[in-house]
Coordinates of C-alpha atoms and ligand atoms in Angstrom, one line a residue:
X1 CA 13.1 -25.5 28.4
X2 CA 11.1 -23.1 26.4
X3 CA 14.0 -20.8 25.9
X4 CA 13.9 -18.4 23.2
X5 CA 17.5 -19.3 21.4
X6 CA 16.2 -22.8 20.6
X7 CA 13.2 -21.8 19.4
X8 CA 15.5 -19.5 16.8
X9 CA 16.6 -22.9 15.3
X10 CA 13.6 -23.2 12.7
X11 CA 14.1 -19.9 11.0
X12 CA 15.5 -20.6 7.5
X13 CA 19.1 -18.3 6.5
X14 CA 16.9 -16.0 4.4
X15 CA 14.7 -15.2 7.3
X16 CA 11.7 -16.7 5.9
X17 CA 9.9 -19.5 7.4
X18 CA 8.8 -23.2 5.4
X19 CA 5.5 -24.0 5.7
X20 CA 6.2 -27.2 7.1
X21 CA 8.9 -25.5 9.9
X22 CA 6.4 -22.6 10.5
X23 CA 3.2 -25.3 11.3
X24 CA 6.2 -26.7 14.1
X25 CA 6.9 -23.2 15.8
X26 CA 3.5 -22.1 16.1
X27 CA 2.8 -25.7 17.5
X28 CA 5.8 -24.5 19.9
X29 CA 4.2 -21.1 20.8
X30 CA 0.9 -22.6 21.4
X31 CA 2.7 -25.0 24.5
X32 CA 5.0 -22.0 25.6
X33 CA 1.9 -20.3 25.8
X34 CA -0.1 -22.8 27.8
X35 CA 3.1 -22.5 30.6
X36 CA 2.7 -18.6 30.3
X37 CA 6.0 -17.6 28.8
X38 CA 3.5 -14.9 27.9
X39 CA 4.3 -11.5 26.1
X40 CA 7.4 -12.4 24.3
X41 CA 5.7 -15.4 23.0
X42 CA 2.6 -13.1 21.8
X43 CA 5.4 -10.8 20.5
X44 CA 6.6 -13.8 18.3
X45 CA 3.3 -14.7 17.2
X46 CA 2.3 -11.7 15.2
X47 CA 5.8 -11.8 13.5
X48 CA 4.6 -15.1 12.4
X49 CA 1.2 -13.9 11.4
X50 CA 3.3 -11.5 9.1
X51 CA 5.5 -13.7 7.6
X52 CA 2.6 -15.6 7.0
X53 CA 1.9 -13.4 3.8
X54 CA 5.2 -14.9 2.4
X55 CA 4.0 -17.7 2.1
X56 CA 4.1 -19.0 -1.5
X57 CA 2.7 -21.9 -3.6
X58 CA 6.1 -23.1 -3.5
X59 CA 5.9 -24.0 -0.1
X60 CA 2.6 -26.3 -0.2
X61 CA 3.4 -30.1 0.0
X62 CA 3.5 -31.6 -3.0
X63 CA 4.0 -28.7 -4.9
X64 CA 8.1 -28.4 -6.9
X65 CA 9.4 -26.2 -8.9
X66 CA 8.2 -27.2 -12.6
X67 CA 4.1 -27.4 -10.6
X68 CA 4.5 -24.0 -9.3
X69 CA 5.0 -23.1 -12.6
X70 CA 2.2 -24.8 -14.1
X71 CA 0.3 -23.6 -11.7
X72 CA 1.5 -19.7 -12.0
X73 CA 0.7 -20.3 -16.1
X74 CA -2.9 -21.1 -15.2
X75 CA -3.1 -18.2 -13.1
X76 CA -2.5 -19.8 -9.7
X77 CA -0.3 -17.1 -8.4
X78 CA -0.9 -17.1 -4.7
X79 CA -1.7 -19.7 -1.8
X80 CA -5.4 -17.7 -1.5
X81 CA -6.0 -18.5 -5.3
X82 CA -5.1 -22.1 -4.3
X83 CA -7.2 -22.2 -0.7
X84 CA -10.5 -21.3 -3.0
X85 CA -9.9 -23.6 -5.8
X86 CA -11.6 -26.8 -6.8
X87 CA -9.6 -30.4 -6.8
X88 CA -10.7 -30.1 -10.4
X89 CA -9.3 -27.0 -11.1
X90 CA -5.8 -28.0 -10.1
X91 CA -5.2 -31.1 -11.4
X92 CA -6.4 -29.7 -15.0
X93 CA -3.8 -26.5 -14.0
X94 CA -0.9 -29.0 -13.0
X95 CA -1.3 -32.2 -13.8
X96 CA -1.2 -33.4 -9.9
X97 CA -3.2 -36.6 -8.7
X98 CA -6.4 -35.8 -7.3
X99 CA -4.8 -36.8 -4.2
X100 CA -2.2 -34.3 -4.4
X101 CA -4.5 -31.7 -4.7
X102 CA -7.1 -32.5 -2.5
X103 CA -3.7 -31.8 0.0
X104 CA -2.3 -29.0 -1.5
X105 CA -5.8 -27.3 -0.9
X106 CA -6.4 -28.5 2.5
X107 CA -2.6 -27.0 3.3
X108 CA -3.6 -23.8 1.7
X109 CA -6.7 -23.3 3.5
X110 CA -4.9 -24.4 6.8
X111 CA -1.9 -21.8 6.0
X112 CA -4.4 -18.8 5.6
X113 CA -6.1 -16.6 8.5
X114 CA -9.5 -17.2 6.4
X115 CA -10.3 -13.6 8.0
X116 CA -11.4 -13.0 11.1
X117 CA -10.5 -11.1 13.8
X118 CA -11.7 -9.3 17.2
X119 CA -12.7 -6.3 16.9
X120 CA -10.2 -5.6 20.1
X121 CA -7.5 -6.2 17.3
X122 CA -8.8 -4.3 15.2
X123 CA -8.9 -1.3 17.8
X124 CA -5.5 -1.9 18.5
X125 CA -4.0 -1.8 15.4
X126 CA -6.1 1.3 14.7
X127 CA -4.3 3.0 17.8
X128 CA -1.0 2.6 15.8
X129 CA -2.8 4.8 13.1
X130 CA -0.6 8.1 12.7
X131 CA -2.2 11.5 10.8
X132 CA 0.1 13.4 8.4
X133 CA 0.2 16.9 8.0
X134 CA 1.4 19.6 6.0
X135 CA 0.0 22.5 8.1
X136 CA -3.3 23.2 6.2
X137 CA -6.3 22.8 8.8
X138 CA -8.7 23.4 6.3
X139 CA -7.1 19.9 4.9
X140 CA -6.5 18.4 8.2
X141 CA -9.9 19.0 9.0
X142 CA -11.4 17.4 6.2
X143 CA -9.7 14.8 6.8
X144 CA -10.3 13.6 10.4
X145 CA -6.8 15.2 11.5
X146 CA -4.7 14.8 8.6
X147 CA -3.3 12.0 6.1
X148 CA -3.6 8.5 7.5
X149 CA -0.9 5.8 7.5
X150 CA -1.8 2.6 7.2
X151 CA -4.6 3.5 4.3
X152 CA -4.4 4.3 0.6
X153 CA -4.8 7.9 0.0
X154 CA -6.0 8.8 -4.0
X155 CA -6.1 12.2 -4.8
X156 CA -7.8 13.0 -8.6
X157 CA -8.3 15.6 -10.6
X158 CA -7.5 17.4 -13.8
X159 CA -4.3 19.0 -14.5
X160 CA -2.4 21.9 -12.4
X161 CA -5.4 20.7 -9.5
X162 CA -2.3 20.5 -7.3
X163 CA -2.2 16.7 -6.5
X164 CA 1.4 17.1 -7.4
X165 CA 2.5 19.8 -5.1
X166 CA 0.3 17.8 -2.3
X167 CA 2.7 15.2 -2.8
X168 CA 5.7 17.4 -1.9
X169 CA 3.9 18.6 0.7
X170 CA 3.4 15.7 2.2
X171 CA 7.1 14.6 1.4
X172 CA 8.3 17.7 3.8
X173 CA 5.4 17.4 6.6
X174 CA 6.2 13.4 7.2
X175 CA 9.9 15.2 8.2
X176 CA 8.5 17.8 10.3
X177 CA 6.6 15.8 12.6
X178 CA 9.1 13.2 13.0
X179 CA 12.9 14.3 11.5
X180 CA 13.6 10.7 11.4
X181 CA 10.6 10.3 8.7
X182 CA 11.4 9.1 5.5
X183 CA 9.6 9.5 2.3
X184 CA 9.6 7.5 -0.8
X185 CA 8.7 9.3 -4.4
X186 CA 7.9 7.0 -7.5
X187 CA 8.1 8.7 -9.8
X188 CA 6.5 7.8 -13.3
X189 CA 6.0 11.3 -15.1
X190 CA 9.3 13.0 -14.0
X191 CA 7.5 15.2 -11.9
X192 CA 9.7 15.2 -8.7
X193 CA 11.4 18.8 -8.5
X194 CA 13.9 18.6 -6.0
X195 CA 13.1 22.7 -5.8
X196 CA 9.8 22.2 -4.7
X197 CA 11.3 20.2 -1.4
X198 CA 13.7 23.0 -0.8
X199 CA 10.7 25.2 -0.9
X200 CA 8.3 23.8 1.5
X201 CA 11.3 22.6 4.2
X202 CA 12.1 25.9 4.2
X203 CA 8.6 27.1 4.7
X204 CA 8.1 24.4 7.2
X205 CA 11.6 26.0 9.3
X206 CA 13.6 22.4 8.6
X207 CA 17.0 21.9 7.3
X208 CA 16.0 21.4 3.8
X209 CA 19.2 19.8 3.0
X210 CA 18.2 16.8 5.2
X211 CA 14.9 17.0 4.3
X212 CA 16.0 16.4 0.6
X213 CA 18.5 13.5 1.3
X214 CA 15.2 11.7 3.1
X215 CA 13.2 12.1 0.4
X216 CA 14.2 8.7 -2.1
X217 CA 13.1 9.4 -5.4
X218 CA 12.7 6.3 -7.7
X219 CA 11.9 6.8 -11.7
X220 CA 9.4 4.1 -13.0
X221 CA 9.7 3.8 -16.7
X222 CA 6.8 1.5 -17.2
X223 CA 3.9 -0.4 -15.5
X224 CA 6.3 -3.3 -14.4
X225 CA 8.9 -1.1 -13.3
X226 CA 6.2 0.7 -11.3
X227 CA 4.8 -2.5 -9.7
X228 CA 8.4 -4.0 -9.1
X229 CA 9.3 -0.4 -7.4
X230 CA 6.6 -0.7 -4.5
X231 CA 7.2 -4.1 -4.3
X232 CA 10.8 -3.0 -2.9
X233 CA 9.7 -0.4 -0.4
X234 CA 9.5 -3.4 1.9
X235 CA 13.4 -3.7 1.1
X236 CA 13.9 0.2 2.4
X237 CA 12.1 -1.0 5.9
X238 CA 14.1 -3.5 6.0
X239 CA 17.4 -1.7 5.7
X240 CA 16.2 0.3 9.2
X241 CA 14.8 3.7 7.4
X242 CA 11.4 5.1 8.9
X243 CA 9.5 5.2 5.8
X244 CA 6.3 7.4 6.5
X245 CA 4.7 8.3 3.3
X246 CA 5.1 6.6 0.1
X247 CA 3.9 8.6 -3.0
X248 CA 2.9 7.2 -6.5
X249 CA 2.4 10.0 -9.1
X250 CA 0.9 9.2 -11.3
X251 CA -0.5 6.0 -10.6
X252 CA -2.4 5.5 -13.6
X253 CA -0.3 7.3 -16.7
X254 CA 1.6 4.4 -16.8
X255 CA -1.1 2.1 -17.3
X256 CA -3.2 4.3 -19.6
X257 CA -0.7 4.9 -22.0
X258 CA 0.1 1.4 -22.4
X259 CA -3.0 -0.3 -22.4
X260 CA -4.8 1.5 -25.4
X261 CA -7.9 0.6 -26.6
X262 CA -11.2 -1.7 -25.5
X263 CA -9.7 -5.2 -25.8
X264 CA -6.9 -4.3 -23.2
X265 CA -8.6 -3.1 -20.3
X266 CA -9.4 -6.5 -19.0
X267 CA -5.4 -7.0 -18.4
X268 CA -5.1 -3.7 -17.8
X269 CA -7.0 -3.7 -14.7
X270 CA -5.7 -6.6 -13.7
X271 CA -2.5 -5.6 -13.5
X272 CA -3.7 -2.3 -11.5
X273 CA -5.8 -4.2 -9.2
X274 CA -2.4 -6.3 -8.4
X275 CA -0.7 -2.6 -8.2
X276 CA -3.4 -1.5 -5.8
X277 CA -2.9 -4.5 -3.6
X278 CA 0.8 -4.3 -3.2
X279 CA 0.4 -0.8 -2.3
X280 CA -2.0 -1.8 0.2
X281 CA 0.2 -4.3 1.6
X282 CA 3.1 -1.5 1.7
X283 CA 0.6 0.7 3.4
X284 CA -0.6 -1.9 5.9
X285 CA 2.4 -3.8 7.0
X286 CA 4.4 -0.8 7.5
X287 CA 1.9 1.9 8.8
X288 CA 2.9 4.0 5.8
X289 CA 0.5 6.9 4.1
X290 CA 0.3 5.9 0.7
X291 CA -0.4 8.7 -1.4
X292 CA -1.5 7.9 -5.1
X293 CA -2.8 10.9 -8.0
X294 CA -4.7 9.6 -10.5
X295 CA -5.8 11.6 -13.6
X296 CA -9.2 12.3 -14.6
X297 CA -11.3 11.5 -18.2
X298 CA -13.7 13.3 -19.7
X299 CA -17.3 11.0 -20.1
X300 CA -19.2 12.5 -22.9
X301 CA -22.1 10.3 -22.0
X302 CA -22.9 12.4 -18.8
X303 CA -24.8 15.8 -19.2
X304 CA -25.8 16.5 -15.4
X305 CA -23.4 17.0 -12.9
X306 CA -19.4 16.4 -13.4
X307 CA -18.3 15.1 -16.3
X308 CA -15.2 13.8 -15.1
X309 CA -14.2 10.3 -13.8
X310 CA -10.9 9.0 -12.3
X311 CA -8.9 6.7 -14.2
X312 CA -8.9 3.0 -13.0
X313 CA -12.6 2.7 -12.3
X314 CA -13.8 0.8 -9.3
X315 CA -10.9 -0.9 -9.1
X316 CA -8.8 2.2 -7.8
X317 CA -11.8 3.7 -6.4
X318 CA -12.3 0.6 -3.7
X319 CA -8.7 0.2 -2.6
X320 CA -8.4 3.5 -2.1
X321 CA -9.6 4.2 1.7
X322 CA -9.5 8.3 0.8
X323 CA -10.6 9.5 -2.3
X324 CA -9.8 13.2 -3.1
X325 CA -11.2 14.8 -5.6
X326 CA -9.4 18.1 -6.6
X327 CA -10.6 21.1 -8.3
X328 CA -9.5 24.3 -9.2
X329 CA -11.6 26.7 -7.6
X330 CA -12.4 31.1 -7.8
X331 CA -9.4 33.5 -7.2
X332 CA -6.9 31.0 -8.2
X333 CA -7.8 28.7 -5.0
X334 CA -8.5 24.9 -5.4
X335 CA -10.9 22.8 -3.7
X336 CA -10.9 19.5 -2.5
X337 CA -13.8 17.1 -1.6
X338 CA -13.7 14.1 0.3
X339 CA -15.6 11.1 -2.0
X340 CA -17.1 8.2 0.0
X341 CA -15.1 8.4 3.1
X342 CA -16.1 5.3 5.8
X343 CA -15.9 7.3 8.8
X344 CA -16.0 10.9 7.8
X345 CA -18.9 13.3 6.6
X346 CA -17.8 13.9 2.9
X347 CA -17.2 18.0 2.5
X348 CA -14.9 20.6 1.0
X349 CA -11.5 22.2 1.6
X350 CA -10.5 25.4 0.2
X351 CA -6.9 26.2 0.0
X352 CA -4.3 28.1 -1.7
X353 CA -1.1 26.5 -3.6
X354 CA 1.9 28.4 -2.2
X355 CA 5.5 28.4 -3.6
X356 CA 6.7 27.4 0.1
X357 CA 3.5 26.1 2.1
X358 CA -0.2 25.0 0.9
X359 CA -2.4 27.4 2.5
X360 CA -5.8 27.7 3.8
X361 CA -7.9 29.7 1.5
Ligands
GTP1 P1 -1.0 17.1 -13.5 O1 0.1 16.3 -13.0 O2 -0.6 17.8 -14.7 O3 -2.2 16.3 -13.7 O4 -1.4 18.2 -12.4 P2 -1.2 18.3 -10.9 O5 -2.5 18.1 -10.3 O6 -0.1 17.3 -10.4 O7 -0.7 19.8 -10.6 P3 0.5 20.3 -9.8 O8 0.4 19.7 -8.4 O9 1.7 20.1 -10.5 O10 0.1 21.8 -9.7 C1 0.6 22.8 -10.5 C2 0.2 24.1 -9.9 O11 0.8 24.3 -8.7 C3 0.6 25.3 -10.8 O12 -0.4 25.6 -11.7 C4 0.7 26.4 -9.8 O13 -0.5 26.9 -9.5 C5 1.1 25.6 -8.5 N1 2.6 25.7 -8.3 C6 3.6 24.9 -8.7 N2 4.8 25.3 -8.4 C7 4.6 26.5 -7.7 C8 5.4 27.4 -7.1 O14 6.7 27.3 -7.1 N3 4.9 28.5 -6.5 C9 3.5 28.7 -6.5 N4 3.0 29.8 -6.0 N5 2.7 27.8 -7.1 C10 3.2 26.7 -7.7
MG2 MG1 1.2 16.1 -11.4

């Protein structure tokens, strides 16, 4: 009769859905629906469309363990890469039939929301949008309000600029608006300072001994250990904790210092593009801020204007929804400035780095 506990029956132990048992339930959904068993079902239906992501090349018909594999060696290494590919391309990859493929691709392409959406959806989910503040309006206001969840925040610029103690800042302002908040510190150049917290929940008039014990602190001692850290924050939703922010400083020393010289930056940008996307992933399923520092190189070719780029190129630059760029500025203030911002004017904050607050200037 429709009811919800049979329904229940398809889910697998690990809580993940086949793609053959999740093609069944939505066929379900889609007949509950037509009898109006209406806003659970709907409910139901969005968890679906985020399990959806799971979905791995492992789950395609035809497709066992040893062709996954062949197919992960020749760079198949998600259901997307296989939706857009060519029958050719896959049988030379795997070794499958030409029949095999031709389903394999038709099964990808079926399995993916190929991308649109109404822009009533989009509204909505943009009402879910939270802003993040560490009580500098000259910040806030730069920023429409304050830091936004659900995006990528980069902040760049050269050294003592402060992106550091933004991060802090942030780590403590997450907890004052919400004292459930949690926030999540990788950590890559050992520059947490459990201090720092102490300093600004203090400032802020919290507890700072709570705000410390919500503040998890992970150390990433390499590029893989990075990308398998934010790959886990998913685990810490999970759990039940209220993850807000999620910082990544630095994003890019990591990367830099193992990827020397011109005939690495092909993979090395790779690999940061796949960073970027997990950490867009993190940002977007869980309506987290992400906030990422990046540094910044000196390019001798440029004589006019700022010599100074951020690390990671385009490939940083256009996952990123904010770009800050950080400067220090005269009596000891720094300055930020908004860099190709979709819906706000770009501009300039002034403010003053504090031993317990960030200040306007
Ligand atoms: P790199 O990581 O080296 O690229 O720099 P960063 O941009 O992360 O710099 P960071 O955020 O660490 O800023 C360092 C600056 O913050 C220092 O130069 C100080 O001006 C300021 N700062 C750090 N700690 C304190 C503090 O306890 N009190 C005060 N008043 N200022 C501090
Ligand atoms: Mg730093």
């Amino acid at each position: 009769n429709n009811s919800f506990k049979w329904i229940k029956i398809y889910y697998n132990v690990d809580g993940r859905l086949s793609f053959a048992n999740r093609f069944k339930l939505k066929v379900i959904f889609m007949k509950a629906k037509e009898k109006e068993i209406v806003n659970d079902i709907e409910l139901e239906m969005e968890n679906i469309k985020e399990e959806k992501a799971e979905v791995k090349i492992m789950d395609l018909p035809g497709v066992g363990a040893a062709t996954a594999e062949k197919l992960e060696a020749a760079g198949y290494d998600s259901v997307l890469s296989v939706a857009v590919s060519t029958i050719g391309g896959l049988v030379d990859a795997s070794g499958v039939g030409e029949n095999v493929a031709r389903k394999m691709i038709q099964a990808a392409r079926d399995n993916m929301d190929m991308g649109f959406e109404s822009g009533t959806d989009v509204f909505n989910r943009r009402q879910k949008i939270e802003k993040i503040s560490f009580g500098c309006s000259n910040l806030d206001n730069l920023l429409g309000g304050g830091f936004e969840t659900g995006a990528i925040t980069e902040c760049f610029g050269e050294f003592g600029s402060g992106k550091t103690q933004i991060a802090h800042a942030l780590a403590v302002g997450c907890q004052v608006q919400d004292p459930t908040a949690v926030a999540v510190f990788i950590d890559t150049e050992n520059t947490f300072r459990p201090d720092r917290i102490i300093d600004f929940a203090k400032g802020a008039g919290i507890d700072p001994d709570k705000a410390l014990k919500n503040v998890k602190v992970a150390r990433a001692y390499n590029s893989d250990h990075q990308m398998l850290l934010a790959e886990k924050v998913g685990d810490l939703v999970k759990k039940g904790l209220n993850v807000k922010v999620v910082i990544v400083d630095s994003l890019t020393a990591h990367f830099r210092a193992e990827f020397i010289g011109r005939g690495t930056l092909a993979v090395r940008q790779q690999k940061l593009n796949k960073h970027m996307h997990e950490l867009l992933r993190v940002a977007d399923m869980n309506n987290v801020l992400v906030y990422v520092t990046n540094q910044v190189m000196s390019k001798p070719d440029v004589f006019f204007g700022d010599p100074t780029a951020a690390i990671g190129g385009h490939i940083v630059a256009h996952a990123s929804t904010f770009r800050i760029y950080l400067r220090k500025g005269k009596k000891g203030s720094r300055v930020a400035k908004l860099i190709d911002s979709p819906n706000l004017p770009d501009g300039e904050a002034m403010f003053y780095l504090e031993t317990d607050s960030i200040k306007d200037f």
